Each structure stands twice: as structure tokens, then as C-alpha cells.
XYZ file of C-alpha atoms in Angstrom:
334
model
C 111.521 82.752 71.555
C 111.994 85.674 73.948
C 114.769 85.916 76.510
C 112.527 84.966 79.449
C 111.416 81.794 77.685
C 115.037 80.947 76.787
C 116.114 81.447 80.403
C 113.415 79.071 81.653
C 114.167 76.454 79.010
C 117.966 76.555 79.242
C 118.410 77.207 82.954
C 120.667 80.180 82.121
C 119.569 83.412 83.714
C 118.503 86.344 81.565
C 121.347 88.343 83.101
C 123.895 85.701 82.016
C 122.368 85.550 78.533
C 122.891 89.310 78.224
C 126.482 88.827 79.411
C 127.031 86.176 76.745
C 125.643 88.600 74.171
C 127.967 91.384 75.342
C 130.925 89.024 74.828
C 129.702 88.012 71.383
C 129.089 84.406 72.397
C 125.380 84.520 71.544
C 123.709 86.758 69.034
C 119.914 86.623 69.004
C 118.619 85.931 65.518
C 116.336 88.953 65.565
C 114.071 91.258 67.511
C 110.351 91.606 67.800
C 108.468 94.651 66.625
C 108.718 95.933 70.201
C 112.524 95.521 70.205
C 112.735 92.412 72.374
C 115.470 89.866 71.675
C 114.232 86.853 69.790
C 116.169 83.577 69.856
C 115.950 80.827 67.273
C 116.311 77.099 67.827
C 119.918 77.373 66.609
C 120.610 80.107 69.180
C 119.291 77.865 71.947
C 121.482 74.990 70.780
C 124.498 77.309 70.924
C 123.575 78.295 74.492
C 123.514 74.621 75.457
C 126.902 74.166 73.771
C 128.296 77.092 75.770
C 127.071 75.604 79.040
C 128.460 72.161 78.142
C 131.920 73.584 77.442
C 131.836 75.683 80.611
C 131.061 72.521 82.593
C 134.473 71.193 81.484
C 136.187 74.155 83.090
C 136.769 76.222 79.923
C 136.880 79.959 80.263
C 134.353 81.986 78.250
C 137.195 83.085 75.999
C 138.107 79.447 75.244
C 134.430 78.652 74.742
C 134.218 81.346 72.063
C 137.317 79.991 70.332
C 135.993 76.446 70.441
C 132.680 77.442 68.848
C 133.837 80.029 66.307
C 137.414 79.218 65.231
C 137.383 76.573 62.455
C 141.091 75.891 63.074
C 140.580 75.320 66.774
C 142.066 71.971 67.908
C 140.508 70.790 71.152
C 143.090 68.104 72.045
C 145.725 70.540 73.355
C 143.165 72.496 75.355
C 141.707 69.310 76.834
C 145.198 68.145 77.852
C 145.777 71.490 79.518
C 142.460 71.221 81.339
C 143.385 67.753 82.562
C 146.687 69.011 83.964
C 145.094 72.037 85.619
C 142.406 69.818 87.125
C 145.031 67.446 88.518
C 146.895 70.345 90.065
C 143.697 71.719 91.581
C 142.743 68.324 92.998
C 146.236 67.886 94.459
C 146.052 71.317 96.061
C 142.591 70.620 97.459
C 143.762 67.241 98.767
C 146.695 68.874 100.546
C 144.342 71.419 102.063
C 141.910 68.704 103.140
C 144.733 66.731 104.755
C 145.948 69.804 106.607
C 142.463 70.665 107.839
C 141.857 67.083 108.964
C 145.098 67.082 110.916
C 144.290 70.369 112.572
C 140.884 68.993 113.548
C 142.384 65.737 114.870
C 144.691 67.730 117.160
C 141.565 69.234 118.782
C 142.759 72.839 119.049
C 141.208 74.803 121.896
C 141.383 78.141 120.115
C 142.853 80.065 117.198
C 146.229 80.279 118.918
C 146.402 76.485 118.845
C 145.357 76.459 115.186
C 148.129 78.907 114.279
C 150.705 76.866 116.188
C 149.632 73.677 114.411
C 149.827 75.397 111.009
C 153.326 76.662 111.839
C 154.374 73.146 112.886
C 153.016 71.596 109.684
C 154.839 74.170 107.593
C 158.106 73.561 109.475
C 157.805 69.785 109.093
C 157.565 70.307 105.327
C 160.573 72.637 105.184
C 163.478 71.980 102.824
C 165.825 72.677 105.747
C 166.734 69.625 107.843
C 167.497 71.945 110.755
C 164.036 73.497 110.583
C 162.407 70.068 110.485
C 164.446 68.901 113.451
C 163.593 71.985 115.508
C 159.918 71.511 114.662
C 160.021 67.891 115.835
C 161.798 68.735 119.077
C 159.420 71.581 119.887
C 156.233 69.786 118.798
C 155.318 68.429 122.222
C 155.750 71.743 124.025
C 153.967 73.941 121.491
C 150.412 72.737 122.117
C 148.149 70.148 120.434
C 150.182 67.722 118.321
C 148.958 66.477 114.893
C 150.177 62.889 115.342
C 149.317 61.880 111.773
C 151.606 64.623 110.459
C 154.468 63.433 112.671
C 153.962 59.863 111.431
C 153.997 60.956 107.789
C 157.109 63.018 108.450
C 159.063 60.231 110.151
C 158.153 57.661 107.485
C 159.449 59.975 104.790
C 162.492 61.372 106.612
C 165.945 60.365 105.327
C 168.051 62.613 107.564
C 169.051 60.505 110.626
C 169.085 63.439 113.044
C 165.662 64.654 112.002
C 164.320 61.092 112.059
C 165.607 60.653 115.614
C 163.879 63.839 116.728
C 160.630 62.760 115.072
C 160.761 59.335 116.725
C 161.253 61.037 120.072
C 158.284 63.323 119.436
C 156.086 60.380 118.468
C 157.077 58.520 121.611
C 155.680 61.444 123.608
C 152.697 62.126 121.370
C 150.073 59.794 122.778
C 148.219 56.590 122.042
C 147.419 57.091 118.352
C 150.986 56.803 117.038
C 151.468 52.987 117.025
C 148.367 52.261 114.948
C 149.313 54.939 112.427
C 152.891 53.697 112.225
C 151.724 50.116 111.751
C 150.538 50.968 108.237
C 154.146 51.763 107.365
C 155.143 48.141 108.013
C 153.115 47.024 104.987
C 154.379 49.522 102.424
C 156.392 48.252 99.420
C 159.340 50.553 100.211
C 161.927 48.815 102.412
C 163.260 52.065 103.865
C 159.769 53.119 104.946
C 159.213 49.758 106.658
C 162.460 50.184 108.572
C 161.533 53.705 109.642
C 158.164 52.437 110.831
C 159.553 49.619 112.983
C 162.256 51.872 114.447
C 159.611 54.409 115.403
C 157.361 51.782 116.971
C 160.360 50.464 118.899
C 160.718 53.777 120.719
C 157.124 53.828 121.967
C 156.869 52.183 125.371
C 153.283 50.992 125.591
C 151.396 47.723 125.261
C 150.121 48.446 121.748
C 153.632 49.091 120.447
C 154.890 45.904 122.118
C 152.080 43.905 120.506
C 152.960 45.325 117.085
C 156.607 44.404 117.607
C 155.617 40.846 118.542
C 153.655 40.586 115.299
C 156.647 41.981 113.413
C 158.789 39.005 114.479
C 157.119 37.042 111.664
C 157.326 39.847 109.089
C 158.576 38.968 105.616
C 161.208 41.726 105.829
C 164.330 40.556 107.660
C 165.219 44.084 108.759
C 161.777 44.563 110.297
C 162.035 41.228 112.132
C 165.456 42.032 113.532
C 164.626 45.587 114.602
C 161.523 44.259 116.345
C 163.587 41.576 118.091
C 166.134 44.111 119.340
C 163.376 46.292 120.781
C 161.541 43.372 122.363
C 164.720 41.929 123.801
C 165.463 45.252 125.456
C 161.978 45.033 127.001
C 162.686 41.581 128.340
C 160.301 39.800 125.960
C 161.443 36.199 125.537
C 159.654 35.808 122.176
C 162.526 37.717 120.604
C 165.182 35.175 121.632
C 165.207 32.959 118.477
C 165.582 35.955 116.162
C 168.335 37.436 118.340
C 170.220 34.133 118.277
C 169.940 34.019 114.490
C 171.321 37.549 114.287
C 174.383 36.540 116.315
C 175.028 33.539 114.066
C 174.651 35.665 110.924
C 176.726 38.537 112.302
C 174.002 41.142 111.739
C 173.958 43.639 114.620
C 175.345 40.775 116.682
C 176.676 42.972 119.498
C 173.288 44.657 119.894
C 171.564 41.286 119.728
C 173.805 39.900 122.494
C 173.040 42.960 124.643
C 169.320 42.493 124.015
C 169.537 38.828 125.080
C 170.929 39.815 128.472
C 167.658 41.496 129.498
C 165.270 38.517 129.303
C 168.144 36.439 130.739
C 167.359 38.107 134.044
C 164.704 35.413 134.397
C 166.588 32.196 135.373
C 164.289 29.970 133.325
C 164.693 32.152 130.239
C 168.452 32.356 130.838
C 168.666 28.570 130.642
C 166.694 28.595 127.392
C 168.979 31.248 125.914
C 172.099 29.373 126.968
C 170.673 26.188 125.481
C 170.008 28.004 122.225
C 173.551 29.361 122.101
C 174.990 25.928 122.807
C 172.828 24.367 120.096
C 173.985 26.897 117.543
C 177.596 26.417 118.609
C 177.222 22.717 117.904
C 175.995 23.419 114.377
C 178.455 26.208 113.535
C 181.433 25.355 111.373
C 184.736 24.819 113.185
C 186.892 27.914 113.148
C 184.022 30.127 111.994
C 183.480 33.633 113.236
C 179.948 32.572 114.210
C 181.371 30.296 116.962
C 183.355 33.222 118.322
C 180.327 35.479 118.386
C 178.239 32.816 120.093
C 180.930 32.313 122.721
C 181.044 36.044 123.420
C 177.257 36.099 123.738
C 177.446 33.611 126.618
C 179.194 36.248 128.720
C 175.996 37.944 129.883
C 173.871 34.802 130.235
C 173.878 33.515 133.829
C 173.149 29.966 134.948
C 174.637 26.509 135.018
C 174.120 25.732 131.322
C 176.105 28.800 130.339
C 178.886 28.046 132.828
C 179.247 24.439 131.659
C 179.366 25.534 128.044
C 182.079 28.087 128.797
C 184.127 25.531 130.697
C 184.014 23.217 127.702
C 184.781 26.039 125.276
C 187.847 27.050 127.295
C 189.454 23.868 125.937
C 188.260 24.451 122.366
C 190.595 23.874 119.442
C 189.910 27.387 118.233
C 192.331 29.567 120.199
C 190.117 32.662 119.997
C 187.112 30.727 121.282
C 189.146 29.106 124.070
C 190.717 32.357 125.242
C 187.364 34.163 125.123
C 185.669 31.472 127.199
C 188.559 31.398 129.686
C 188.404 35.188 130.092
C 184.639 35.114 130.704
C 185.021 32.379 133.326
C 187.729 34.384 135.118
C 185.415 37.410 135.217
C 182.658 35.264 136.696
C 184.916 33.867 139.400
C 186.040 37.385 140.314
C 182.464 38.559 140.972
């Protein structure tokens, strides 16, 4: 079979067949009387073998070894190909992610593209200072790749850098809460906490709705961080969780501060005071929980709170009694 026929049958161009011959991969069985290359059925099978091995990513040199070296062991080469393929896929995935983020930021021109690339590189820096500077400058440098900021804050362990990233996300626009919400469902507890803290710093209706949903989250830290943020926004739904935090002594001072905001509504203030009184009744005598609950009454206005403090001023626990007496004196002085 002549080279033109082989090319048509195998799908390998005549030029490539000549290249294979120059490398010693294929040697035509003979030549015609006119000097044309003549390929046998065995030659054609070898060509198909060459193409099959090339399809696996083998170099032509490795193809030659595989076909001609009797001692050639394919397992090691295949393992190497697997590793190289994984590395290539990872690199291509990183590139695809970067391109998608640049596109999502809707750059107006190449200057914007270059600024986004510089920001992405800085956010991935080994230097905490460089990452922090990138976060703080992100809003002023042009289009912001919000997805990149979200990924950065969810993976950031340095508290200063994390604070800067949360600030940047709070300024970044409407897409941040939905992207951060995915972090609430990850298996890593630290990532869930970073997500809820970041959502807590975004002051819009979507973030508030996510925080409301987080009040029933299976993660206690997520529930409590959501309650602190909602309390500071005056959302009464957070009250039960804040009361539980005071009883348990977890961020109790912050929880008491957060309770004072929804207590600006007289009806809610009465509910909060009633909740504090109920928990006081169930707390063990002499416990630190009773002292924390008494202190929490300080910023809750209304008759229920005042009556409770008057009763507590005669409590058997000296610390509770003196705390209640002091709060009542402050109220009378106002």
C-alpha cells in the first residue's frame, strides 16, 4: 500500500508519516519499482499503535520506547502521565477560575483587566501584609471580583487580613451574601464562622435574611454570631439565642449589648425582661448565670425590668443584690 493510501486509511497525513519514518518509528516494508514507499498490513497496524499511544499524551520518544524496547514497563510511565495530567488540569482550572472572575467583574478595558489580575495575585500572596493591602485597596482600584474576595475571606486565618476582606465585601455590592451563604454549609467549622462573620458585616436585606435563617443552624457558633448581628440591627428574632448566650456565659457581654437595641421598642423590651426573669427563676442559686442575667437587665427599660431589679436588690446572693441596687440607683439618677 502506497503512502497516499495509508494516509487516507489511517487519518495520518503523508507529511506526518514521513516524520515518523525520519524518527525511526515506522519503516515501510519495501519500495515499488518506481521507488515509492510501500507499507504492509503490519506497518499500518504499527501506525495505529503510534496514534493510540500519542492519544494518551506520550511523546514520540516514549512511543518509540513503548513499541521497541522489550524491557519497557508501562506502569511507571502511565503513573507519570496521570500525575502530569492532574497538574495540567489543575493549572487549567485555576486559569478558568481567574478568567471567569475577570469576566464577572465586567472590566471596561485592558487597564481594568490588569488591575483585576494584580488584585488576584495579591490576594494569593504568601505575605499577610500584601493580602491586607489588596483587600483595603480593592474597592478603589476598579471593578471588584467579588467571588475572589469571598474565596479569600473564607480561607483567611489572619484576623487583620480577614477584617480587611470583610470590609471590602461589605462595600462590594449585592452578590456577596449569596456567595458567602455557601460557606455556611461547608464541613469546616472555621469556614462556617468566617462566612457568618462576613455576612454580619453586610447591611442589606439579603444579608439580614441569611442571618435570620442562620438562627436555626446546627452550628452553635453560627447561630450565636447571627444572633449578635441581628440583635445589633434591632431584630427581635435574635432575642432567645442572645438570652441563652447570657445564661451560658458565651460572649455574654456582647449578647447583653445586642439585646439593648431591640429593647428600644417598649413591647420588645417587656418580652426581653420577661425572658431574663424567667431564666433567673430557673438558674441555680449562687450561680454566675444569675449574676450575668441581673447585669443584662441594666439596659432593658420598662416596668418588668424595674420590678425584677427591685426584687433582686434583696436577693440572698450579695453580688446579685448589690448589682441590682446599683442599677436601680443609676435609673433614679437619670
